[in-house]
Coordinates of C-alpha atoms and ligand atoms in Angstrom, one line a residue:
M30 CA 125.6 -13.8 165.0
V31 CA 123.2 -12.1 162.5
L32 CA 123.5 -8.4 162.8
A33 CA 121.6 -7.1 159.8
D34 CA 118.5 -7.9 157.8
Y35 CA 119.6 -11.1 156.2
T36 CA 117.2 -10.9 153.3
S37 CA 118.6 -8.0 151.2
P38 CA 121.9 -8.3 149.3
A39 CA 123.3 -5.5 151.5
G40 CA 122.3 -7.4 154.7
K41 CA 123.8 -10.6 153.5
L42 CA 127.0 -8.8 152.6
L43 CA 127.2 -7.1 156.0
N44 CA 126.7 -10.4 157.9
W45 CA 129.3 -12.1 155.7
Y46 CA 131.7 -9.2 156.4
R47 CA 131.3 -9.3 160.2
E48 CA 132.1 -13.0 160.2
H49 CA 134.9 -13.0 157.6
K50 CA 136.7 -9.7 157.6
R51 CA 140.4 -9.6 157.9
N52 CA 141.9 -8.2 161.1
L53 CA 143.7 -5.1 159.9
P54 CA 145.3 -2.5 162.2
F55 CA 143.3 0.4 160.7
R56 CA 140.0 -1.4 161.4
E57 CA 140.7 -1.6 165.1
N58 CA 138.9 1.7 165.8
K59 CA 137.4 4.5 163.8
D60 CA 140.1 7.0 164.2
P61 CA 139.6 9.3 161.1
Y62 CA 143.3 10.1 160.9
L63 CA 144.3 6.4 160.7
I64 CA 141.5 5.7 158.3
W65 CA 142.7 8.5 156.1
I66 CA 146.3 7.3 156.1
S67 CA 145.2 3.7 155.3
E68 CA 142.9 4.8 152.4
I69 CA 145.7 6.9 150.8
M70 CA 148.2 4.1 151.2
L71 CA 145.8 1.6 149.7
Q72 CA 145.4 3.5 146.5
Q73 CA 146.9 1.4 143.7
T74 CA 148.5 -0.8 146.4
R75 CA 147.6 -4.2 147.8
V76 CA 147.0 -4.6 151.6
D77 CA 149.9 -7.0 152.2
Q78 CA 152.2 -4.5 150.4
M79 CA 151.1 -1.5 152.3
L80 CA 150.8 -3.0 155.8
P81 CA 154.5 -2.7 156.8
Y82 CA 154.6 0.9 155.5
Y83 CA 151.4 1.7 157.4
R84 CA 152.8 0.4 160.7
R85 CA 156.0 2.3 160.3
F86 CA 154.2 5.5 159.2
V87 CA 151.7 5.7 162.1
E88 CA 154.4 4.7 164.6
A89 CA 156.5 7.7 163.4
F90 CA 153.5 10.0 163.1
P91 CA 150.8 8.8 165.5
T92 CA 148.7 12.0 165.2
V93 CA 147.9 14.6 162.5
H94 CA 150.0 17.1 164.5
D95 CA 153.0 14.8 164.4
L96 CA 152.7 14.5 160.6
A97 CA 152.1 18.3 160.2
N98 CA 155.3 19.0 162.2
A99 CA 157.4 16.5 160.3
D100 CA 160.0 17.3 157.7
Q101 CA 159.0 16.4 154.1
Q102 CA 162.2 14.4 153.6
E103 CA 161.3 12.2 156.6
V104 CA 157.8 11.6 155.2
L105 CA 159.2 10.7 151.8
Q106 CA 161.8 8.4 153.3
L107 CA 159.1 6.4 155.2
W108 CA 157.2 6.2 151.9
E109 CA 160.2 5.1 149.9
G110 CA 159.3 1.9 147.8
L111 CA 155.6 2.4 148.0
G112 CA 155.5 4.5 144.8
Y113 CA 153.1 7.2 143.7
Y114 CA 155.0 9.7 145.9
S115 CA 152.5 12.6 145.3
R116 CA 150.4 10.7 147.8
A117 CA 153.0 11.2 150.5
R118 CA 153.5 14.9 149.6
N119 CA 149.8 15.5 149.6
L120 CA 149.3 13.7 152.9
H121 CA 151.9 15.9 154.4
A122 CA 150.4 19.1 152.9
A123 CA 146.9 18.1 154.0
S124 CA 148.0 17.4 157.5
K125 CA 149.1 21.1 157.7
Q126 CA 145.8 22.2 156.3
I127 CA 143.9 20.1 158.9
V128 CA 146.0 21.6 161.7
D129 CA 145.8 25.2 160.4
E130 CA 142.2 25.3 159.1
Y131 CA 140.3 22.6 161.0
G132 CA 141.9 22.8 164.5
G133 CA 143.6 19.4 164.0
I134 CA 140.3 17.5 163.4
L135 CA 139.5 15.9 160.1
P136 CA 136.2 17.3 158.7
E137 CA 133.3 14.8 158.4
S138 CA 131.6 15.7 155.1
K139 CA 132.6 14.6 151.7
D140 CA 132.7 18.2 150.4
E141 CA 134.9 19.5 153.2
L142 CA 137.2 16.5 152.9
Q143 CA 137.7 17.2 149.2
K144 CA 139.1 20.6 150.1
L145 CA 142.2 18.8 151.5
K146 CA 145.1 18.0 149.2
G147 CA 145.1 14.6 147.7
I148 CA 141.5 13.7 148.7
G149 CA 139.2 13.2 145.8
P150 CA 135.7 11.6 145.4
Y151 CA 136.8 8.1 146.2
T152 CA 138.8 8.8 149.4
S153 CA 136.3 11.4 150.7
A154 CA 133.6 8.8 150.4
A155 CA 135.7 6.2 152.1
I156 CA 136.6 8.4 155.1
S157 CA 133.2 10.0 155.5
S158 CA 131.5 6.6 155.5
I159 CA 134.0 4.5 157.5
A160 CA 134.9 7.1 160.1
F161 CA 131.7 9.2 160.3
N162 CA 129.0 6.8 159.0
H163 CA 127.9 9.0 156.1
P164 CA 126.1 7.0 153.4
N165 CA 128.5 7.7 150.6
P166 CA 129.3 4.7 148.3
V167 CA 132.9 4.0 147.3
V168 CA 133.7 2.5 144.0
D169 CA 137.2 1.1 143.4
G170 CA 138.3 -1.7 141.0
N171 CA 137.1 -4.4 143.4
V172 CA 133.6 -2.8 143.7
E173 CA 133.3 -2.4 140.0
R174 CA 134.0 -6.0 139.4
V175 CA 131.6 -7.2 142.1
L176 CA 128.7 -5.0 141.0
A177 CA 129.3 -5.6 137.2
R178 CA 129.0 -9.4 137.9
F179 CA 126.2 -9.0 140.4
K180 CA 124.1 -7.0 137.9
G181 CA 125.4 -8.7 134.8
I182 CA 126.8 -5.5 133.3
E183 CA 128.7 -6.3 130.1
D184 CA 129.7 -2.8 129.0
D185 CA 133.4 -1.8 128.9
L186 CA 134.6 -0.9 132.4
R187 CA 137.0 1.7 130.9
K188 CA 134.0 3.8 129.7
Q189 CA 132.8 6.6 132.0
Q190 CA 129.2 5.7 131.3
T191 CA 129.8 2.2 132.7
K192 CA 131.5 3.6 135.8
K193 CA 128.7 6.0 136.3
E194 CA 126.1 3.2 136.1
I195 CA 128.0 1.1 138.7
G196 CA 128.3 4.2 141.0
Q197 CA 124.5 4.6 140.9
I198 CA 124.0 0.9 141.7
A199 CA 126.4 1.2 144.7
G200 CA 124.4 4.3 145.8
Q201 CA 121.2 2.4 145.7
M202 CA 122.6 -0.7 147.5
I203 CA 124.5 1.0 150.3
S204 CA 123.3 0.3 153.8
Q205 CA 122.0 3.5 155.4
E206 CA 122.6 2.2 158.9
H207 CA 126.1 0.8 158.3
P208 CA 127.5 2.6 155.3
G209 CA 131.2 2.2 156.4
D210 CA 130.9 -1.5 157.0
F211 CA 129.0 -1.9 153.7
N212 CA 131.7 -0.1 151.7
Q213 CA 134.4 -2.2 153.4
A214 CA 132.4 -5.4 152.9
I215 CA 132.0 -5.0 149.2
M216 CA 135.7 -4.1 148.8
E217 CA 136.6 -7.1 150.9
L218 CA 134.4 -9.4 148.9
G219 CA 136.1 -8.2 145.7
A220 CA 139.6 -8.8 147.2
M221 CA 138.9 -12.2 148.9
V222 CA 136.0 -13.9 147.1
C223 CA 134.9 -12.2 143.8
T224 CA 138.5 -12.2 142.5
P225 CA 139.3 -11.4 138.9
K226 CA 140.0 -15.1 138.1
N227 CA 138.2 -18.0 139.6
P228 CA 135.7 -16.2 141.9
Q229 CA 134.5 -18.4 144.8
C230 CA 130.8 -18.1 144.1
N231 CA 130.1 -21.2 146.3
V232 CA 130.9 -19.2 149.4
C233 CA 129.7 -15.8 148.2
P234 CA 126.8 -14.1 150.1
L235 CA 125.5 -12.5 146.9
S236 CA 125.4 -15.7 144.8
A237 CA 121.6 -16.2 145.1
D238 CA 121.0 -12.8 143.2
C239 CA 124.2 -12.7 141.1
V240 CA 123.4 -12.4 137.4
A241 CA 126.9 -13.5 136.2
F242 CA 126.9 -16.5 138.5
K243 CA 123.4 -17.6 137.5
T244 CA 124.1 -17.2 133.8
V245 CA 127.6 -18.8 134.1
R246 CA 129.3 -15.7 132.8
T247 CA 131.8 -14.9 135.6
D248 CA 134.6 -15.4 133.1
E249 CA 133.2 -12.8 130.7
V250 CA 132.0 -10.2 133.1
P251 CA 133.3 -7.6 133.7
Y252 CA 134.7 -6.7 130.3
K253 CA 137.6 -4.3 130.1
S254 CA 139.0 -3.2 126.7
P255 CA 142.8 -3.7 126.4
A256 CA 145.0 -1.0 127.9
K257 CA 147.1 1.2 125.6
K258 CA 150.7 0.0 125.3
R259 CA 152.9 2.0 127.6
P260 CA 155.6 4.1 125.8
H261 CA 159.2 3.1 126.4
H262 CA 162.2 5.4 126.9
E263 CA 166.0 4.9 127.1
I264 CA 167.4 7.0 129.9
G265 CA 171.1 8.0 130.3
I266 CA 172.2 8.6 133.9
G267 CA 175.5 10.1 135.2
I268 CA 176.9 9.0 138.5
I269 CA 179.4 11.8 139.0
H270 CA 182.1 11.1 141.5
D271 CA 185.0 13.3 142.6
E272 CA 188.6 12.3 143.5
N273 CA 187.5 11.5 147.1
G274 CA 184.8 9.2 146.1
N275 CA 181.9 11.7 146.9
L276 CA 178.9 11.4 144.6
L277 CA 176.7 14.1 143.2
I278 CA 172.9 13.7 143.8
A279 CA 170.0 16.1 142.8
K280 CA 166.6 16.6 144.4
R281 CA 163.6 16.6 142.0
P282 CA 161.2 19.6 142.0
D283 CA 158.2 19.1 144.3
D284 CA 155.7 19.5 141.4
A285 CA 157.5 16.9 139.1
M286 CA 156.8 13.2 139.1
L287 CA 158.7 11.6 142.0
G288 CA 159.0 15.2 143.4
G289 CA 161.0 15.7 146.5
L290 CA 163.0 12.5 146.0
W291 CA 166.7 12.4 145.2
E292 CA 168.3 10.9 142.1
F293 CA 171.4 10.7 139.9
P294 CA 170.9 13.3 137.2
G295 CA 170.1 12.2 133.6
G296 CA 167.3 12.1 131.1
K297 CA 165.8 10.7 127.9
Q298 CA 167.9 9.6 124.9
K299 CA 167.1 11.6 121.7
E300 CA 167.0 10.1 118.3
E301 CA 170.4 9.4 116.6
E302 CA 172.2 10.0 119.9
S303 CA 174.4 7.4 121.6
I304 CA 173.5 6.8 125.2
E305 CA 176.9 8.3 126.3
E306 CA 176.0 11.4 124.3
T307 CA 172.7 11.5 126.2
V308 CA 174.5 11.4 129.5
T309 CA 176.9 14.2 128.4
R310 CA 174.1 16.4 127.1
E311 CA 171.7 15.9 130.0
L312 CA 174.4 16.6 132.7
H313 CA 175.3 19.8 130.8
E314 CA 171.7 20.9 130.7
E315 CA 170.9 19.9 134.2
L316 CA 174.1 21.0 136.0
G317 CA 175.9 23.3 133.6
V318 CA 179.1 21.1 133.6
H319 CA 181.1 19.3 130.9
I320 CA 181.8 15.7 131.9
D321 CA 183.9 12.7 130.9
V322 CA 181.9 9.5 130.7
E323 CA 184.2 7.0 132.2
Q324 CA 182.5 3.6 132.1
P325 CA 179.1 1.9 132.2
F326 CA 178.1 1.1 135.8
M327 CA 174.7 -0.6 135.6
K328 CA 171.7 -1.2 133.3
L329 CA 168.2 -1.5 134.8
K330 CA 164.7 -2.0 133.5
H331 CA 161.9 -0.3 135.3
G332 CA 158.2 0.1 134.8
Y333 CA 156.1 3.1 135.9
S334 CA 152.3 3.3 135.7
H335 CA 152.4 5.1 132.3
F336 CA 155.7 4.2 130.7
T337 CA 158.7 1.9 131.0
V338 CA 162.4 2.7 130.9
N339 CA 165.8 1.2 130.5
L340 CA 168.2 3.1 132.7
H341 CA 171.8 3.2 131.6
A342 CA 174.0 4.5 134.4
Y343 CA 177.6 5.6 133.8
L344 CA 180.4 6.6 136.1
C345 CA 181.4 10.1 135.2
R346 CA 183.8 12.9 136.2
I347 CA 183.5 16.6 135.8
R348 CA 186.0 17.9 133.2
S349 CA 185.0 21.6 133.6
G350 CA 182.5 23.8 135.3
N351 CA 180.9 24.1 138.7
P352 CA 177.7 22.1 139.1
E353 CA 174.5 24.1 139.7
P354 CA 170.9 22.8 140.2
K355 CA 169.5 24.0 136.8
S356 CA 166.5 21.6 136.7
S357 CA 166.5 20.3 140.3
T358 CA 165.8 22.2 143.5
E359 CA 169.1 21.2 145.2
I360 CA 172.3 19.3 144.5
K361 CA 174.6 17.7 147.1
W362 CA 177.9 15.9 147.2
V363 CA 177.5 12.9 149.5
T364 CA 179.6 9.9 150.6
V365 CA 178.5 6.4 149.5
E366 CA 177.3 5.7 153.0
E367 CA 175.2 8.9 153.2
L368 CA 173.1 7.8 150.2
S369 CA 171.0 5.9 152.8
N370 CA 169.9 9.1 154.4
Y371 CA 168.0 10.4 151.4
P372 CA 164.8 9.2 149.8
F373 CA 165.4 7.8 146.3
P374 CA 162.9 6.3 143.8
K375 CA 163.0 2.5 143.5
A376 CA 165.3 2.3 140.4
N377 CA 167.8 4.9 141.7
R378 CA 167.8 3.0 145.0
K379 CA 169.1 -0.1 143.2
L380 CA 172.0 2.1 142.0
T381 CA 172.7 3.4 145.5
E382 CA 172.7 -0.2 146.8
A383 CA 175.0 -1.3 144.1
L384 CA 177.3 1.6 144.9
Q385 CA 177.2 0.7 148.6
N386 CA 178.0 -2.9 147.8
R387 CA 181.1 -1.5 146.0
L388 CA 180.0 -3.2 142.8
W389 CA 181.7 -0.4 141.0
I390 CA 185.2 -1.1 142.1
Ligands
LIG420 S1 128.4 -15.0 143.1 FE1 130.4 -15.1 142.2 S2 130.5 -13.6 140.6 FE2 128.7 -13.1 141.8 S3 129.4 -11.6 143.2 FE3 129.7 -13.6 144.2 S4 131.8 -14.2 143.8 FE4 131.2 -12.6 142.4

């Protein structure tokens, strides 16, 4: 069924979308709350990766009131493994703002939406267009690729000027009648058809007007200059245990990276320091205790968006002093089984799982 003017690129795109869009739970209706949750979860995350999290999250918090009334630890636990945890903390904080300042109803306009924690230009455009039909274009990585190819833009995609140009093109192209569907359609096209490698131009609704396709340059456009190499750190971690097998964990400050999550204390190795010395120094700085490093427990590699680490975890005992949370917000002694009750970042979760599997005995 043809639902839009089939002659313009936007019309062709809309018709393609209505026929080929994936059935996703957050597309079933236009509930602004669900659209907001899905848009936040989709940042830096693929659809197939986020779907199980989305389902669990909205089952636990079906309304903005449920989310606002939840405990932050519960929210972080449901987010565990999805990464970029500030998204979860901001969602939680914004839900309280919506309840307290907007009577529990998400505002419609882009400007008002941007007053909520964690909502920037991209997410406000997505929510206002998809849930409220405001003609605000969204530009994510998929849209950049589609439009750069469609218009034959060869400039470096990392440059702000190129991004600005693509944003202007999206603004000119967007359907005024169906802006939400248009935005979803172009993102869907980028995810399903105009993929980074081997785009399927033969089934693309934009091929008749696509510069990169017509000039056989889909391999060259878009151009992105190489990313800077991520720095690497060696991290020493202390798994402190007492004579009863209890383990000491620390909660990261809310405003830090991975804020609100729990971890085994530790930190970066300094030059000319052995990794055992790092563990000893870090645990003294973070907890005010002197420790004995007993034995290596596990070594892990892990990559974050801006750096990579090798984590060297050691089993330790306190030789003297009473531990205090000097750089964390809270510390706790917990049993091995209780480690499951706390949200941990991915790499630390591997340590808790190894401990629970008794790999250390
Ligand atoms: S014709 Fe090919 S390169 Fe152009 S937008 Fe469609 S899939 Fe992308």
